[in-house]
Tab-separated table of C-alpha atoms in Angstrom:
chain	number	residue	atom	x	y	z
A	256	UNK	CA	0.000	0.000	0.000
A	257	UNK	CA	1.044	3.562	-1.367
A	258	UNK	CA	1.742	5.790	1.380
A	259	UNK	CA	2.647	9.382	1.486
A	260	UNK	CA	4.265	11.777	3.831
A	261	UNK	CA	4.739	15.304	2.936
A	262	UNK	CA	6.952	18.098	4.570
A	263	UNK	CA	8.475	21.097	3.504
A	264	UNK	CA	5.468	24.302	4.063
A	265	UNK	CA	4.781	27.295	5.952
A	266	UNK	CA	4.854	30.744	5.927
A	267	UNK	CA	7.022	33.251	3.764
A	268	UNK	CA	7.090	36.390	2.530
A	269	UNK	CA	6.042	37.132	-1.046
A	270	UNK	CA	9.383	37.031	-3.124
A	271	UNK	CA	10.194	34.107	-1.316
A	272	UNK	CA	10.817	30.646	-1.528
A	273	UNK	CA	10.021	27.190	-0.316
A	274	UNK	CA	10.662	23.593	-0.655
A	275	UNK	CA	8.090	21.178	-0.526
A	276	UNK	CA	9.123	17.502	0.161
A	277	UNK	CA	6.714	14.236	0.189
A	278	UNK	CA	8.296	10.611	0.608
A	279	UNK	CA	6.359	7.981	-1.516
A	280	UNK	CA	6.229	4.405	0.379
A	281	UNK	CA	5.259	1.073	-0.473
A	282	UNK	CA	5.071	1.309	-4.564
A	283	UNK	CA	6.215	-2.527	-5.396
A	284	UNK	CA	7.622	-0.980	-9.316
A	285	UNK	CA	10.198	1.631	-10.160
A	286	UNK	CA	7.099	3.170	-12.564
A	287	UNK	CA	4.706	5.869	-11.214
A	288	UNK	CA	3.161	9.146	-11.737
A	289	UNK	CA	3.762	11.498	-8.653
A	290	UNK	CA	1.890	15.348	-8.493
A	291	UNK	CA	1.190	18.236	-6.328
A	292	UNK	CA	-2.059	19.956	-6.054
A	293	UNK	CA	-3.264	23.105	-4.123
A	294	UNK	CA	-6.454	24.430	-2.749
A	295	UNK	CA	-7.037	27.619	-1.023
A	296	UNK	CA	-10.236	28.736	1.281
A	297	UNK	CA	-13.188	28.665	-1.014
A	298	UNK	CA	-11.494	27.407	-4.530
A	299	UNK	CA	-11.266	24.275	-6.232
A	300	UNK	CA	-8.630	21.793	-6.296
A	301	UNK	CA	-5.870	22.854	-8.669
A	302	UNK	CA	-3.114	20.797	-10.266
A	303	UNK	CA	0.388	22.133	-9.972
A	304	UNK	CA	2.930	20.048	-11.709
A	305	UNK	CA	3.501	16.803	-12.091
A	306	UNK	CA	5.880	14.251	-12.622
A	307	UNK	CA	6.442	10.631	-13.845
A	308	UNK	CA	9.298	7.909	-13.573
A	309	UNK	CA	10.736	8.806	-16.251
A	310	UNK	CA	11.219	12.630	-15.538
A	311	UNK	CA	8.727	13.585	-17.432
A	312	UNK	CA	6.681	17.125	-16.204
A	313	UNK	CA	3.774	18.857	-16.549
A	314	UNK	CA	3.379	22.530	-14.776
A	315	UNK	CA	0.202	24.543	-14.121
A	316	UNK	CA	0.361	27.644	-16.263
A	317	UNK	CA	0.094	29.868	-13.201
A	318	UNK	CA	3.209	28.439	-11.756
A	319	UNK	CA	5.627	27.980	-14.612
A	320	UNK	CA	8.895	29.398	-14.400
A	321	UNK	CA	8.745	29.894	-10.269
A	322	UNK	CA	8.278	26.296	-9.355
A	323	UNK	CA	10.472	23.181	-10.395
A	324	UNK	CA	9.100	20.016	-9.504
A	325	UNK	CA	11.989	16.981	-9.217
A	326	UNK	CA	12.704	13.367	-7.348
A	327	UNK	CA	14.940	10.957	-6.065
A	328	UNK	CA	14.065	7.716	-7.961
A	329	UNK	CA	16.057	5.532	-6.187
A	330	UNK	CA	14.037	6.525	-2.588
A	331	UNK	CA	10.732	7.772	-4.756
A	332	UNK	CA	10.668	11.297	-2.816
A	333	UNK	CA	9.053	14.604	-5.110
A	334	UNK	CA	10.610	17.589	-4.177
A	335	UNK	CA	8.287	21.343	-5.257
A	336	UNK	CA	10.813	23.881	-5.186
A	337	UNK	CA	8.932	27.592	-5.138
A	338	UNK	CA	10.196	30.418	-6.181
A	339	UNK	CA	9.086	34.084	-6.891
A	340	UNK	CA	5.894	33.250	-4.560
A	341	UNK	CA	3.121	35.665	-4.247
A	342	UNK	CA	0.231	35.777	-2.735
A	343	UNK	CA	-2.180	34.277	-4.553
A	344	UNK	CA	0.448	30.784	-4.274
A	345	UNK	CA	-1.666	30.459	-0.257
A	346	UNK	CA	-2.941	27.290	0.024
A	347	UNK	CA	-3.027	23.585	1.149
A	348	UNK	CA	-0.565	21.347	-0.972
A	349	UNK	CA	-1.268	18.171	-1.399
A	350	UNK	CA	0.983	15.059	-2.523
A	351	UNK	CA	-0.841	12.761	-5.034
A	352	UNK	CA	0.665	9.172	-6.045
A	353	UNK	CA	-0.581	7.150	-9.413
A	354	UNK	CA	-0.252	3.132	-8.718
A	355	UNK	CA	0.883	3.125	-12.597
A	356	UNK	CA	2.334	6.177	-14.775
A	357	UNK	CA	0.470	7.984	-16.839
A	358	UNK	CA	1.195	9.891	-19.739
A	359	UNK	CA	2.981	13.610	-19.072
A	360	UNK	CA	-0.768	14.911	-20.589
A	361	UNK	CA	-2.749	14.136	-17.722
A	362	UNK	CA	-0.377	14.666	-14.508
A	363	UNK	CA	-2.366	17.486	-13.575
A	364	UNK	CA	-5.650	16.089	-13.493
A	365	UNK	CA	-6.796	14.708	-10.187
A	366	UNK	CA	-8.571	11.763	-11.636
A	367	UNK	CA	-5.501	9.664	-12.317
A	368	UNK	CA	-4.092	9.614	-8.475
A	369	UNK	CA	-5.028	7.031	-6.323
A	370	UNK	CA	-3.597	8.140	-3.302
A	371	UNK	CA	-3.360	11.671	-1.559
A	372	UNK	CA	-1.230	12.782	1.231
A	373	UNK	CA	-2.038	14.634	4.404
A	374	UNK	CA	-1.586	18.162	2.584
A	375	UNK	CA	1.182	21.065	3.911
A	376	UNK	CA	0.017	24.540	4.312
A	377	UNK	CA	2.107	27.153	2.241
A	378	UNK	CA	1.255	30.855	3.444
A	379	UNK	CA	2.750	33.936	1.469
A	380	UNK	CA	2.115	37.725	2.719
A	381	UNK	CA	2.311	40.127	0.672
């Protein structure tokens, strides 16, 4: 069983920066599709980036060129680096793990993840 442990959030000023961690557990093949979403007080679930196996990305529109998603393969742990972060970048992040990859098309869409961490708050004043 998939589980997921995410670390990394908290409060910063805009301008700032932050690293978002989440340790994947349990995945019995080398092959998955990993992702971080967001969702702030009164908005809907929004896909942030994504990544698969095989390095493969996907980035929300709103984020590109601030945040970098990467991993460590070998221990199957998704790193979010933020930079540049305003305010509108508040919000609970969540982890989201795949049991298989998917294409790089559909990392961002919710539908594909079968398993969803505990969520880290990120917090930017302006």
């Amino acid at each position: 069983q998939v589980q997921l442990v995410e670390s990394g959030g908290g409060s910063v000023q805009a301008g700032g920066s932050l690293r978002l961690s989440c340790a994947a557990s349990g995945y019995s093949t080398n092959s998955y599709s990993l992702g971080w979403f967001r969702q702030a007080p009164g908005k809907e679930r929004e896909g942030v980036a994504g990544i698969n196996s095989d390095g493969t990305t996907k980035y929300a529109d709103s984020v590109k060129g601030r945040f970098t998603i990467s991993q460590d393969n070998a221990k199957i742990i998704v790193y979010l680096q933020m930079n540049s972060l305003v305010a509108e970048d508040t919000a609970m992040y969540y982890c989201a793990a795949a049991r298989r990859p998917w294409s790089w098309s559909f990392l961002l869409q919710p539908g594909i993840y079968n398993i969803w961490g505990q969520g880290t708050q990120v917090t930017v004043s302006s």
